[in-house]
Amino acid sequence: MSAFAFVFPGQGSQSVGMLDAWGDHPVVRQTLQEASEALGQDVARLIAEGPKEELDLTTNTQPVMLAAGVACYRAWLAETGREPAVVAGHSLGEYTALVAAGALRFADALPLVRFRAQAMQEAVPVGAGGMAAILGLDAAEVRAGCEEAAAAAGEPVEAVNFNDPKQTVIAGTKAAVEKACEVLKARGAKRALPLPVSAPFHSSLMKPAAERLRERLAMTAFEAPRLPVVNNIDVKVETDPAAIRDALYRQAFGPVRWVETVQALKARGVTTVVECGPGKVLAGMVKRIDGELQVGNVFDPASLAEVKGLLQ
């Protein structure tokens, strides 16, 4: 049997009704019940009914995406009994990966990511920061363009998500991001798309949020993971709880090195990468990073059955 990895999506893949296809699946229902108890709100109802504006609030999106990813993962385990060889997650998805690997209790992870979301939201006033996706330009060129734009604007803008060889997300102050979009188009970017986000995630502007998060992480119990988790910030597998906490702290204001993360999964002998949770964003990125890797998705019973067949 081929070695397979599970990867977990972050913010942006949420949608109202994203777990509807599971119907009354007992594992999914139980997971959402646990999430509701941990957060003191009806998570199942928020996912099923929205409204979209409420689901899209960062302080709701982060815990809800964690809950949805864990629900899909537990359903996979209940139906197949097969654990992946290694796991990873994109940005927020790294917390889901740590829950899947047994390093972090689900009930502790939910309030932790809500706190993370709140700290990030409060670090920069709404409208003061921005993010944009730069398409059709390699990462080194994007980095150089950001340096040029930051110097011209006198404000920070940085490459923060290395999503695939020709898609890099930048973040910084609104003015600096706008300047960088101009500069990068002049340098040959096919498109520079402003993203509908409420804060400049993973940029140095998130340092105040990271400091608050570090204190909260220190009070949260972590254990050595049962499965290897490749982290975003160093593209490394850590087993020491202190090192895991430190990586999550630095991840809040450091880049998501997704291209290298996928390459690291392949280097561990993985031939199939399965995106677990709502959406298909990561599966698409994986394909663009390495066409040799098989990809799959587990977000409903039909996709679960498909992946089960793929891994026979």
PDB file of C-alpha atoms in Angstrom:
ATOM      1  CA  MET A   1       0.000   0.000   0.000  1.00  0.00           C
ATOM      2  CA  SER A   2       1.206   3.475  -0.826  1.00  0.00           C
ATOM      3  CA  ALA A   3       2.185   5.887   1.954  1.00  0.00           C
ATOM      4  CA  PHE A   4      -0.304   8.721   2.225  1.00  0.00           C
ATOM      5  CA  ALA A   5      -0.404  12.070   3.996  1.00  0.00           C
ATOM      6  CA  PHE A   6      -3.383  14.062   5.257  1.00  0.00           C
ATOM      7  CA  VAL A   7      -3.300  17.851   4.963  1.00  0.00           C
ATOM      8  CA  PHE A   8      -5.777  20.235   6.567  1.00  0.00           C
ATOM      9  CA  PRO A   9      -7.069  23.518   5.096  1.00  0.00           C
ATOM     10  CA  GLY A  10      -7.090  26.898   6.806  1.00  0.00           C
ATOM     11  CA  GLN A  11      -9.201  30.010   6.642  1.00  0.00           C
ATOM     12  CA  GLY A  12     -10.958  30.721   3.348  1.00  0.00           C
ATOM     13  CA  SER A  13     -12.341  27.231   2.642  1.00  0.00           C
ATOM     14  CA  GLN A  14     -15.419  27.718   4.834  1.00  0.00           C
ATOM     15  CA  SER A  15     -18.959  27.851   3.432  1.00  0.00           C
ATOM     16  CA  VAL A  16     -22.441  27.654   4.885  1.00  0.00           C
ATOM     17  CA  GLY A  17     -23.654  24.033   4.709  1.00  0.00           C
ATOM     18  CA  MET A  18     -20.135  22.629   4.227  1.00  0.00           C
ATOM     19  CA  LEU A  19     -20.880  19.507   6.316  1.00  0.00           C
ATOM     20  CA  ASP A  20     -24.478  18.930   5.144  1.00  0.00           C
ATOM     21  CA  ALA A  21     -23.569  15.895   3.018  1.00  0.00           C
ATOM     22  CA  TRP A  22     -22.570  13.932   6.153  1.00  0.00           C
ATOM     23  CA  GLY A  23     -26.238  13.961   7.196  1.00  0.00           C
ATOM     24  CA  ASP A  24     -26.552  12.504  10.672  1.00  0.00           C
ATOM     25  CA  HIS A  25     -23.174  10.707  10.650  1.00  0.00           C
ATOM     26  CA  PRO A  26     -22.641   9.875  14.351  1.00  0.00           C
ATOM     27  CA  VAL A  27     -18.918  10.794  14.427  1.00  0.00           C
ATOM     28  CA  VAL A  28     -19.500  14.145  12.722  1.00  0.00           C
ATOM     29  CA  ARG A  29     -22.481  14.907  14.958  1.00  0.00           C
ATOM     30  CA  GLN A  30     -20.492  14.024  18.106  1.00  0.00           C
ATOM     31  CA  THR A  31     -17.501  16.156  17.001  1.00  0.00           C
ATOM     32  CA  LEU A  32     -19.714  19.206  16.445  1.00  0.00           C
ATOM     33  CA  GLN A  33     -21.363  18.614  19.811  1.00  0.00           C
ATOM     34  CA  GLU A  34     -17.912  18.620  21.473  1.00  0.00           C
ATOM     35  CA  ALA A  35     -17.018  21.834  19.619  1.00  0.00           C
ATOM     36  CA  SER A  36     -20.237  23.511  20.753  1.00  0.00           C
ATOM     37  CA  GLU A  37     -19.514  22.601  24.374  1.00  0.00           C
ATOM     38  CA  ALA A  38     -15.902  23.815  24.193  1.00  0.00           C
ATOM     39  CA  LEU A  39     -16.872  27.159  22.610  1.00  0.00           C
ATOM     40  CA  GLY A  40     -20.211  27.804  24.301  1.00  0.00           C
ATOM     41  CA  GLN A  41     -22.064  28.269  21.000  1.00  0.00           C
ATOM     42  CA  ASP A  42     -24.030  26.081  18.591  1.00  0.00           C
ATOM     43  CA  VAL A  43     -21.297  25.239  16.071  1.00  0.00           C
ATOM     44  CA  ALA A  44     -23.422  22.761  14.081  1.00  0.00           C
ATOM     45  CA  ARG A  45     -26.082  25.412  13.552  1.00  0.00           C
ATOM     46  CA  LEU A  46     -23.534  28.083  12.548  1.00  0.00           C
ATOM     47  CA  ILE A  47     -22.079  25.704   9.932  1.00  0.00           C
ATOM     48  CA  ALA A  48     -25.463  24.542   8.643  1.00  0.00           C
ATOM     49  CA  GLU A  49     -27.311  27.871   8.611  1.00  0.00           C
ATOM     50  CA  GLY A  50     -24.723  30.665   8.796  1.00  0.00           C
ATOM     51  CA  PRO A  51     -25.349  33.463   8.131  1.00  0.00           C
ATOM     52  CA  LYS A  52     -22.275  33.744   5.901  1.00  0.00           C
ATOM     53  CA  GLU A  53     -21.199  37.059   7.502  1.00  0.00           C
ATOM     54  CA  GLU A  54     -21.075  35.372  10.897  1.00  0.00           C
ATOM     55  CA  LEU A  55     -19.277  32.284   9.606  1.00  0.00           C
ATOM     56  CA  ASP A  56     -16.721  34.535   7.880  1.00  0.00           C
ATOM     57  CA  LEU A  57     -15.808  36.433  11.070  1.00  0.00           C
ATOM     58  CA  THR A  58     -12.211  35.401  11.807  1.00  0.00           C
ATOM     59  CA  THR A  59     -13.078  34.559  15.419  1.00  0.00           C
ATOM     60  CA  ASN A  60     -15.699  32.076  14.165  1.00  0.00           C
ATOM     61  CA  THR A  61     -13.949  30.868  11.011  1.00  0.00           C
ATOM     62  CA  GLN A  62     -10.813  29.606  12.755  1.00  0.00           C
ATOM     63  CA  PRO A  63     -12.522  27.355  15.367  1.00  0.00           C
ATOM     64  CA  VAL A  64     -15.198  26.263  12.877  1.00  0.00           C
ATOM     65  CA  MET A  65     -12.639  25.200  10.237  1.00  0.00           C
ATOM     66  CA  LEU A  66     -10.741  23.296  12.941  1.00  0.00           C
ATOM     67  CA  ALA A  67     -13.961  21.522  13.982  1.00  0.00           C
ATOM     68  CA  ALA A  68     -14.879  20.687  10.375  1.00  0.00           C
ATOM     69  CA  GLY A  69     -11.409  19.268   9.649  1.00  0.00           C
ATOM     70  CA  VAL A  70     -11.424  17.151  12.812  1.00  0.00           C
ATOM     71  CA  ALA A  71     -14.962  15.911  12.029  1.00  0.00           C
ATOM     72  CA  CYS A  72     -13.906  14.758   8.546  1.00  0.00           C
ATOM     73  CA  TYR A  73     -10.742  13.143   9.922  1.00  0.00           C
ATOM     74  CA  ARG A  74     -12.602  11.254  12.642  1.00  0.00           C
ATOM     75  CA  ALA A  75     -15.170  10.087  10.085  1.00  0.00           C
ATOM     76  CA  TRP A  76     -12.285   8.790   7.925  1.00  0.00           C
ATOM     77  CA  LEU A  77     -10.808   6.875  10.886  1.00  0.00           C
ATOM     78  CA  ALA A  78     -14.221   5.462  11.827  1.00  0.00           C
ATOM     79  CA  GLU A  79     -14.841   4.247   8.255  1.00  0.00           C
ATOM     80  CA  THR A  80     -11.344   2.965   7.406  1.00  0.00           C
ATOM     81  CA  GLY A  81      -9.246   2.617  10.572  1.00  0.00           C
ATOM     82  CA  ARG A  82      -6.217   3.815   8.564  1.00  0.00           C
ATOM     83  CA  GLU A  83      -3.975   6.577   9.886  1.00  0.00           C
ATOM     84  CA  PRO A  84      -1.821   8.587   7.469  1.00  0.00           C
ATOM     85  CA  ALA A  85       1.972   8.270   7.558  1.00  0.00           C
ATOM     86  CA  VAL A  86       2.359  12.015   8.161  1.00  0.00           C
ATOM     87  CA  VAL A  87       0.149  15.127   8.479  1.00  0.00           C
ATOM     88  CA  ALA A  88       0.426  18.866   7.857  1.00  0.00           C
ATOM     89  CA  GLY A  89      -1.881  21.853   7.684  1.00  0.00           C
ATOM     90  CA  HIS A  90      -1.932  25.214   5.918  1.00  0.00           C
ATOM     91  CA  SER A  91      -1.703  28.053   8.461  1.00  0.00           C
ATOM     92  CA  LEU A  92      -4.647  27.445  10.831  1.00  0.00           C
ATOM     93  CA  GLY A  93      -4.775  23.876   9.451  1.00  0.00           C
ATOM     94  CA  GLU A  94      -1.578  23.098  11.367  1.00  0.00           C
ATOM     95  CA  TYR A  95      -3.646  23.164  14.570  1.00  0.00           C
ATOM     96  CA  THR A  96      -6.048  20.618  13.029  1.00  0.00           C
ATOM     97  CA  ALA A  97      -3.039  18.475  12.087  1.00  0.00           C
ATOM     98  CA  LEU A  98      -1.767  18.617  15.682  1.00  0.00           C
ATOM     99  CA  VAL A  99      -5.192  17.472  16.952  1.00  0.00           C
ATOM    100  CA  ALA A 100      -5.217  14.628  14.400  1.00  0.00           C
ATOM    101  CA  ALA A 101      -1.700  13.631  15.538  1.00  0.00           C
ATOM    102  CA  GLY A 102      -2.694  13.566  19.216  1.00  0.00           C
ATOM    103  CA  ALA A 103      -0.408  16.463  20.209  1.00  0.00           C
ATOM    104  CA  LEU A 104      -3.277  18.772  21.189  1.00  0.00           C
ATOM    105  CA  ARG A 105      -6.674  17.923  22.679  1.00  0.00           C
ATOM    106  CA  PHE A 106      -9.609  18.972  20.499  1.00  0.00           C
ATOM    107  CA  ALA A 107     -11.305  20.645  23.481  1.00  0.00           C
ATOM    108  CA  ASP A 108      -8.146  22.707  24.138  1.00  0.00           C
ATOM    109  CA  ALA A 109      -7.499  23.534  20.466  1.00  0.00           C
ATOM    110  CA  LEU A 110     -10.888  25.189  19.870  1.00  0.00           C
ATOM    111  CA  PRO A 111     -10.606  28.024  22.431  1.00  0.00           C
ATOM    112  CA  LEU A 112      -6.893  28.334  21.557  1.00  0.00           C
ATOM    113  CA  VAL A 113      -7.584  29.074  17.878  1.00  0.00           C
ATOM    114  CA  ARG A 114     -10.418  31.415  18.787  1.00  0.00           C
ATOM    115  CA  PHE A 115      -7.943  33.321  20.976  1.00  0.00           C
ATOM    116  CA  ARG A 116      -5.432  33.301  18.082  1.00  0.00           C
ATOM    117  CA  ALA A 117      -8.067  34.743  15.756  1.00  0.00           C
ATOM    118  CA  GLN A 118      -8.999  37.449  18.247  1.00  0.00           C
ATOM    119  CA  ALA A 119      -5.377  38.416  18.881  1.00  0.00           C
ATOM    120  CA  MET A 120      -4.721  38.632  15.118  1.00  0.00           C
ATOM    121  CA  GLN A 121      -7.845  40.703  14.545  1.00  0.00           C
ATOM    122  CA  GLU A 122      -6.915  43.139  17.318  1.00  0.00           C
ATOM    123  CA  ALA A 123      -3.244  43.497  16.293  1.00  0.00           C
ATOM    124  CA  VAL A 124      -4.060  45.692  13.289  1.00  0.00           C
ATOM    125  CA  PRO A 125      -7.200  47.860  12.950  1.00  0.00           C
ATOM    126  CA  VAL A 126      -9.654  46.607  10.306  1.00  0.00           C
ATOM    127  CA  GLY A 127      -8.852  48.302   7.001  1.00  0.00           C
ATOM    128  CA  ALA A 128      -5.278  49.239   7.979  1.00  0.00           C
ATOM    129  CA  GLY A 129      -3.734  46.018   6.644  1.00  0.00           C
ATOM    130  CA  GLY A 130      -4.218  43.957   3.530  1.00  0.00           C
ATOM    131  CA  MET A 131      -3.255  40.848   1.616  1.00  0.00           C
ATOM    132  CA  ALA A 132      -3.054  40.028  -2.092  1.00  0.00           C
ATOM    133  CA  ALA A 133      -2.414  36.901  -4.151  1.00  0.00           C
ATOM    134  CA  ILE A 134       0.313  37.324  -6.764  1.00  0.00           C
ATOM    135  CA  LEU A 135      -0.101  34.967  -9.713  1.00  0.00           C
ATOM    136  CA  GLY A 136       2.340  33.992 -12.438  1.00  0.00           C
ATOM    137  CA  LEU A 137       5.567  35.162 -10.797  1.00  0.00           C
ATOM    138  CA  ASP A 138       8.168  33.071  -9.013  1.00  0.00           C
ATOM    139  CA  ALA A 139       8.698  33.503  -5.280  1.00  0.00           C
ATOM    140  CA  ALA A 140      12.148  35.135  -5.489  1.00  0.00           C
ATOM    141  CA  GLU A 141      10.756  37.834  -7.773  1.00  0.00           C
ATOM    142  CA  VAL A 142       7.811  38.414  -5.403  1.00  0.00           C
ATOM    143  CA  ARG A 143      10.196  38.801  -2.460  1.00  0.00           C
ATOM    144  CA  ALA A 144      12.319  41.317  -4.384  1.00  0.00           C
ATOM    145  CA  GLY A 145       9.214  43.270  -5.454  1.00  0.00           C
ATOM    146  CA  CYS A 146       7.974  43.434  -1.863  1.00  0.00           C
ATOM    147  CA  GLU A 147      11.324  44.854  -0.721  1.00  0.00           C
ATOM    148  CA  GLU A 148      11.140  47.504  -3.436  1.00  0.00           C
ATOM    149  CA  ALA A 149       7.533  48.403  -2.554  1.00  0.00           C
ATOM    150  CA  ALA A 150       8.224  48.514   1.207  1.00  0.00           C
ATOM    151  CA  ALA A 151      11.128  50.922   0.614  1.00  0.00           C
ATOM    152  CA  ALA A 152       8.969  53.126  -1.618  1.00  0.00           C
ATOM    153  CA  ALA A 153       5.948  53.117   0.721  1.00  0.00           C
ATOM    154  CA  GLY A 154       7.963  53.364   3.935  1.00  0.00           C
ATOM    155  CA  GLU A 155       5.704  50.655   5.369  1.00  0.00           C
ATOM    156  CA  PRO A 156       5.978  46.854   5.561  1.00  0.00           C
ATOM    157  CA  VAL A 157       4.821  44.399   2.897  1.00  0.00           C
ATOM    158  CA  GLU A 158       6.109  40.830   2.788  1.00  0.00           C
ATOM    159  CA  ALA A 159       5.677  37.518   0.982  1.00  0.00           C
ATOM    160  CA  VAL A 160       3.771  35.419   3.515  1.00  0.00           C
ATOM    161  CA  ASN A 161       2.238  32.335   1.845  1.00  0.00           C
ATOM    162  CA  PHE A 162       4.307  30.340  -0.638  1.00  0.00           C
ATOM    163  CA  ASN A 163       1.330  28.398  -1.980  1.00  0.00           C
ATOM    164  CA  ASP A 164       2.633  26.961  -5.236  1.00  0.00           C
ATOM    165  CA  PRO A 165       5.487  27.759  -7.649  1.00  0.00           C
ATOM    166  CA  LYS A 166       3.506  30.573  -9.308  1.00  0.00           C
ATOM    167  CA  GLN A 167       1.237  31.750  -6.486  1.00  0.00           C
ATOM    168  CA  THR A 168       2.539  33.740  -3.537  1.00  0.00           C
ATOM    169  CA  VAL A 169       0.411  35.744  -1.125  1.00  0.00           C
ATOM    170  CA  ILE A 170       1.727  39.053   0.213  1.00  0.00           C
ATOM    171  CA  ALA A 171       0.648  40.975   3.314  1.00  0.00           C
ATOM    172  CA  GLY A 172       1.357  44.303   4.983  1.00  0.00           C
ATOM    173  CA  THR A 173      -0.176  47.730   5.435  1.00  0.00           C
ATOM    174  CA  LYS A 174      -2.910  48.578   2.926  1.00  0.00           C
ATOM    175  CA  ALA A 175      -0.772  51.260   1.209  1.00  0.00           C
ATOM    176  CA  ALA A 176       2.295  49.022   0.979  1.00  0.00           C
ATOM    177  CA  VAL A 177       0.269  46.084  -0.409  1.00  0.00           C
ATOM    178  CA  GLU A 178      -1.250  48.375  -3.082  1.00  0.00           C
ATOM    179  CA  LYS A 179       2.230  49.627  -3.997  1.00  0.00           C
ATOM    180  CA  ALA A 180       3.561  46.055  -4.135  1.00  0.00           C
ATOM    181  CA  CYS A 181       0.728  45.018  -6.481  1.00  0.00           C
ATOM    182  CA  GLU A 182       1.794  47.812  -8.878  1.00  0.00           C
ATOM    183  CA  VAL A 183       5.482  46.889  -8.626  1.00  0.00           C
ATOM    184  CA  LEU A 184       4.837  43.170  -9.085  1.00  0.00           C
ATOM    185  CA  LYS A 185       2.624  43.668 -12.127  1.00  0.00           C
ATOM    186  CA  ALA A 186       5.429  45.766 -13.627  1.00  0.00           C
ATOM    187  CA  ARG A 187       7.801  42.870 -12.847  1.00  0.00           C
ATOM    188  CA  GLY A 188       5.602  40.487 -14.855  1.00  0.00           C
ATOM    189  CA  ALA A 189       2.934  39.131 -12.476  1.00  0.00           C
ATOM    190  CA  LYS A 190      -0.106  37.934 -14.447  1.00  0.00           C
ATOM    191  CA  ARG A 191      -2.460  39.080 -11.712  1.00  0.00           C
ATOM    192  CA  ALA A 192      -2.381  40.745  -8.301  1.00  0.00           C
ATOM    193  CA  LEU A 193      -5.649  40.010  -6.514  1.00  0.00           C
ATOM    194  CA  PRO A 194      -6.532  41.781  -3.249  1.00  0.00           C
ATOM    195  CA  LEU A 195      -7.915  39.212  -0.787  1.00  0.00           C
ATOM    196  CA  PRO A 196     -11.094  39.758   1.273  1.00  0.00           C
ATOM    197  CA  VAL A 197      -9.394  39.336   4.659  1.00  0.00           C
ATOM    198  CA  SER A 198      -9.624  41.356   7.846  1.00  0.00           C
ATOM    199  CA  ALA A 199      -5.924  41.380   8.807  1.00  0.00           C
ATOM    200  CA  PRO A 200      -2.437  40.989   7.246  1.00  0.00           C
ATOM    201  CA  PHE A 201      -1.933  37.410   8.432  1.00  0.00           C
ATOM    202  CA  HIS A 202       1.568  35.901   8.764  1.00  0.00           C
ATOM    203  CA  SER A 203       3.282  39.278   8.337  1.00  0.00           C
ATOM    204  CA  SER A 204       5.543  41.032  10.844  1.00  0.00           C
ATOM    205  CA  LEU A 205       2.514  43.232  11.712  1.00  0.00           C
ATOM    206  CA  MET A 206       1.165  40.169  13.549  1.00  0.00           C
ATOM    207  CA  LYS A 207       4.037  40.202  16.069  1.00  0.00           C
ATOM    208  CA  PRO A 208       1.864  41.756  18.860  1.00  0.00           C
ATOM    209  CA  ALA A 209      -0.720  39.009  18.279  1.00  0.00           C
ATOM    210  CA  ALA A 210       2.017  36.370  18.376  1.00  0.00           C
ATOM    211  CA  GLU A 211       3.263  37.651  21.746  1.00  0.00           C
ATOM    212  CA  ARG A 212      -0.238  37.265  23.196  1.00  0.00           C
ATOM    213  CA  LEU A 213      -0.544  33.848  21.562  1.00  0.00           C
ATOM    214  CA  ARG A 214       2.783  32.747  23.060  1.00  0.00           C
ATOM    215  CA  GLU A 215       1.400  33.335  26.575  1.00  0.00           C
ATOM    216  CA  ARG A 216      -1.732  31.352  25.757  1.00  0.00           C
ATOM    217  CA  LEU A 217       0.300  28.522  24.205  1.00  0.00           C
ATOM    218  CA  ALA A 218       2.362  28.294  27.406  1.00  0.00           C
ATOM    219  CA  MET A 219      -0.845  27.611  29.344  1.00  0.00           C
ATOM    220  CA  THR A 220      -2.075  24.961  26.879  1.00  0.00           C
ATOM    221  CA  ALA A 221      -1.170  21.285  27.288  1.00  0.00           C
ATOM    222  CA  PHE A 222       0.728  19.713  24.380  1.00  0.00           C
ATOM    223  CA  GLU A 223       2.075  16.170  24.070  1.00  0.00           C
ATOM    224  CA  ALA A 224       4.525  14.481  21.738  1.00  0.00           C
ATOM    225  CA  PRO A 225       2.497  13.743  18.579  1.00  0.00           C
ATOM    226  CA  ARG A 226       1.629  10.157  17.699  1.00  0.00           C
ATOM    227  CA  LEU A 227       2.081  10.952  13.987  1.00  0.00           C
ATOM    228  CA  PRO A 228       4.754  13.166  12.420  1.00  0.00           C
ATOM    229  CA  VAL A 229       3.502  16.729  11.783  1.00  0.00           C
ATOM    230  CA  VAL A 230       5.465  18.815   9.251  1.00  0.00           C
ATOM    231  CA  ASN A 231       5.185  22.426  10.426  1.00  0.00           C
ATOM    232  CA  ASN A 232       4.800  25.535   8.227  1.00  0.00           C
ATOM    233  CA  ILE A 233       7.471  27.803   9.674  1.00  0.00           C
ATOM    234  CA  ASP A 234      10.531  25.511   9.624  1.00  0.00           C
ATOM    235  CA  VAL A 235       9.239  22.642   7.436  1.00  0.00           C
ATOM    236  CA  LYS A 236      10.320  20.346  10.261  1.00  0.00           C
ATOM    237  CA  VAL A 237       8.832  17.573  12.364  1.00  0.00           C
ATOM    238  CA  GLU A 238       8.979  18.444  16.075  1.00  0.00           C
ATOM    239  CA  THR A 239       8.196  16.037  18.899  1.00  0.00           C
ATOM    240  CA  ASP A 240       9.056  18.194  21.918  1.00  0.00           C
ATOM    241  CA  PRO A 241       5.966  20.128  23.154  1.00  0.00           C
ATOM    242  CA  ALA A 242       8.085  23.254  23.803  1.00  0.00           C
ATOM    243  CA  ALA A 243       9.369  23.203  20.197  1.00  0.00           C
ATOM    244  CA  ILE A 244       5.801  22.721  18.880  1.00  0.00           C
ATOM    245  CA  ARG A 245       4.602  25.740  20.891  1.00  0.00           C
ATOM    246  CA  ASP A 246       7.517  27.839  19.630  1.00  0.00           C
ATOM    247  CA  ALA A 247       6.792  26.915  15.998  1.00  0.00           C
ATOM    248  CA  LEU A 248       3.118  27.917  16.409  1.00  0.00           C
ATOM    249  CA  TYR A 249       4.170  31.224  17.987  1.00  0.00           C
ATOM    250  CA  ARG A 250       6.534  32.036  15.085  1.00  0.00           C
ATOM    251  CA  GLN A 251       4.014  30.820  12.507  1.00  0.00           C
ATOM    252  CA  ALA A 252       1.662  33.653  13.531  1.00  0.00           C
ATOM    253  CA  PHE A 253       4.049  36.290  12.114  1.00  0.00           C
ATOM    254  CA  GLY A 254       6.105  34.143   9.729  1.00  0.00           C
ATOM    255  CA  PRO A 255       5.465  32.728   6.261  1.00  0.00           C
ATOM    256  CA  VAL A 256       3.559  29.554   5.383  1.00  0.00           C
ATOM    257  CA  ARG A 257       6.129  27.557   3.399  1.00  0.00           C
ATOM    258  CA  TRP A 258       3.590  25.320   1.676  1.00  0.00           C
ATOM    259  CA  VAL A 259       5.661  24.443  -1.415  1.00  0.00           C
ATOM    260  CA  GLU A 260       8.473  23.121   0.788  1.00  0.00           C
ATOM    261  CA  THR A 261       5.989  21.388   3.108  1.00  0.00           C
ATOM    262  CA  VAL A 262       4.578  19.359   0.204  1.00  0.00           C
ATOM    263  CA  GLN A 263       8.114  18.563  -0.974  1.00  0.00           C
ATOM    264  CA  ALA A 264       8.926  17.383   2.574  1.00  0.00           C
ATOM    265  CA  LEU A 265       5.901  15.043   2.543  1.00  0.00           C
ATOM    266  CA  LYS A 266       7.130  13.499  -0.714  1.00  0.00           C
ATOM    267  CA  ALA A 267      10.653  13.161   0.707  1.00  0.00           C
ATOM    268  CA  ARG A 268       9.143  11.008   3.491  1.00  0.00           C
ATOM    269  CA  GLY A 269       7.942   8.509   0.874  1.00  0.00           C
ATOM    270  CA  VAL A 270       4.405   9.859   0.482  1.00  0.00           C
ATOM    271  CA  THR A 271       2.818   9.166  -2.917  1.00  0.00           C
ATOM    272  CA  THR A 272      -0.743  10.378  -2.166  1.00  0.00           C
ATOM    273  CA  VAL A 273      -1.742  13.607  -0.414  1.00  0.00           C
ATOM    274  CA  VAL A 274      -5.317  13.794   0.872  1.00  0.00           C
ATOM    275  CA  GLU A 275      -6.918  17.125   1.766  1.00  0.00           C
ATOM    276  CA  CYS A 276      -9.143  16.549   4.778  1.00  0.00           C
ATOM    277  CA  GLY A 277     -11.872  19.096   5.428  1.00  0.00           C
ATOM    278  CA  PRO A 278     -14.035  21.474   3.414  1.00  0.00           C
ATOM    279  CA  GLY A 279     -12.880  22.729   0.014  1.00  0.00           C
ATOM    280  CA  LYS A 280     -10.298  21.633  -2.532  1.00  0.00           C
ATOM    281  CA  VAL A 281      -7.779  24.482  -2.309  1.00  0.00           C
ATOM    282  CA  LEU A 282      -4.842  22.453  -0.980  1.00  0.00           C
ATOM    283  CA  ALA A 283      -5.353  19.543  -3.378  1.00  0.00           C
ATOM    284  CA  GLY A 284      -5.025  21.991  -6.276  1.00  0.00           C
ATOM    285  CA  MET A 285      -1.860  23.483  -4.798  1.00  0.00           C
ATOM    286  CA  VAL A 286      -0.338  20.026  -4.271  1.00  0.00           C
ATOM    287  CA  LYS A 287      -0.954  19.148  -7.928  1.00  0.00           C
ATOM    288  CA  ARG A 288       0.733  22.370  -9.074  1.00  0.00           C
ATOM    289  CA  ILE A 289       3.690  21.810  -6.734  1.00  0.00           C
ATOM    290  CA  ASP A 290       4.312  18.212  -7.819  1.00  0.00           C
ATOM    291  CA  GLY A 291       2.328  16.562 -10.616  1.00  0.00           C
ATOM    292  CA  GLU A 292       3.665  13.120  -9.618  1.00  0.00           C
ATOM    293  CA  LEU A 293       1.737  13.133  -6.340  1.00  0.00           C
ATOM    294  CA  GLN A 294      -1.752  11.637  -6.332  1.00  0.00           C
ATOM    295  CA  VAL A 295      -4.314  13.847  -4.625  1.00  0.00           C
ATOM    296  CA  GLY A 296      -7.663  13.208  -2.981  1.00  0.00           C
ATOM    297  CA  ASN A 297     -10.191  14.940  -0.753  1.00  0.00           C
ATOM    298  CA  VAL A 298     -12.219  13.860   2.260  1.00  0.00           C
ATOM    299  CA  PHE A 299     -15.062  16.323   2.819  1.00  0.00           C
ATOM    300  CA  ASP A 300     -18.188  14.137   2.527  1.00  0.00           C
ATOM    301  CA  PRO A 301     -19.104  10.399   2.380  1.00  0.00           C
ATOM    302  CA  ALA A 302     -18.687  10.208  -1.417  1.00  0.00           C
ATOM    303  CA  SER A 303     -15.196  11.729  -1.424  1.00  0.00           C
ATOM    304  CA  LEU A 304     -14.223   9.520   1.532  1.00  0.00           C
ATOM    305  CA  ALA A 305     -15.254   6.404  -0.426  1.00  0.00           C
ATOM    306  CA  GLU A 306     -13.285   7.651  -3.442  1.00  0.00           C
ATOM    307  CA  VAL A 307     -10.076   8.104  -1.407  1.00  0.00           C
ATOM    308  CA  LYS A 308     -10.581   4.715   0.240  1.00  0.00           C
ATOM    309  CA  GLY A 309     -10.618   3.197  -3.271  1.00  0.00           C
ATOM    310  CA  LEU A 310      -7.617   5.263  -4.346  1.00  0.00           C
ATOM    311  CA  LEU A 311      -5.538   3.915  -1.432  1.00  0.00           C
ATOM    312  CA  GLN A 312      -6.375   0.209  -1.919  1.00  0.00           C
TER     313      GLN A 312
END
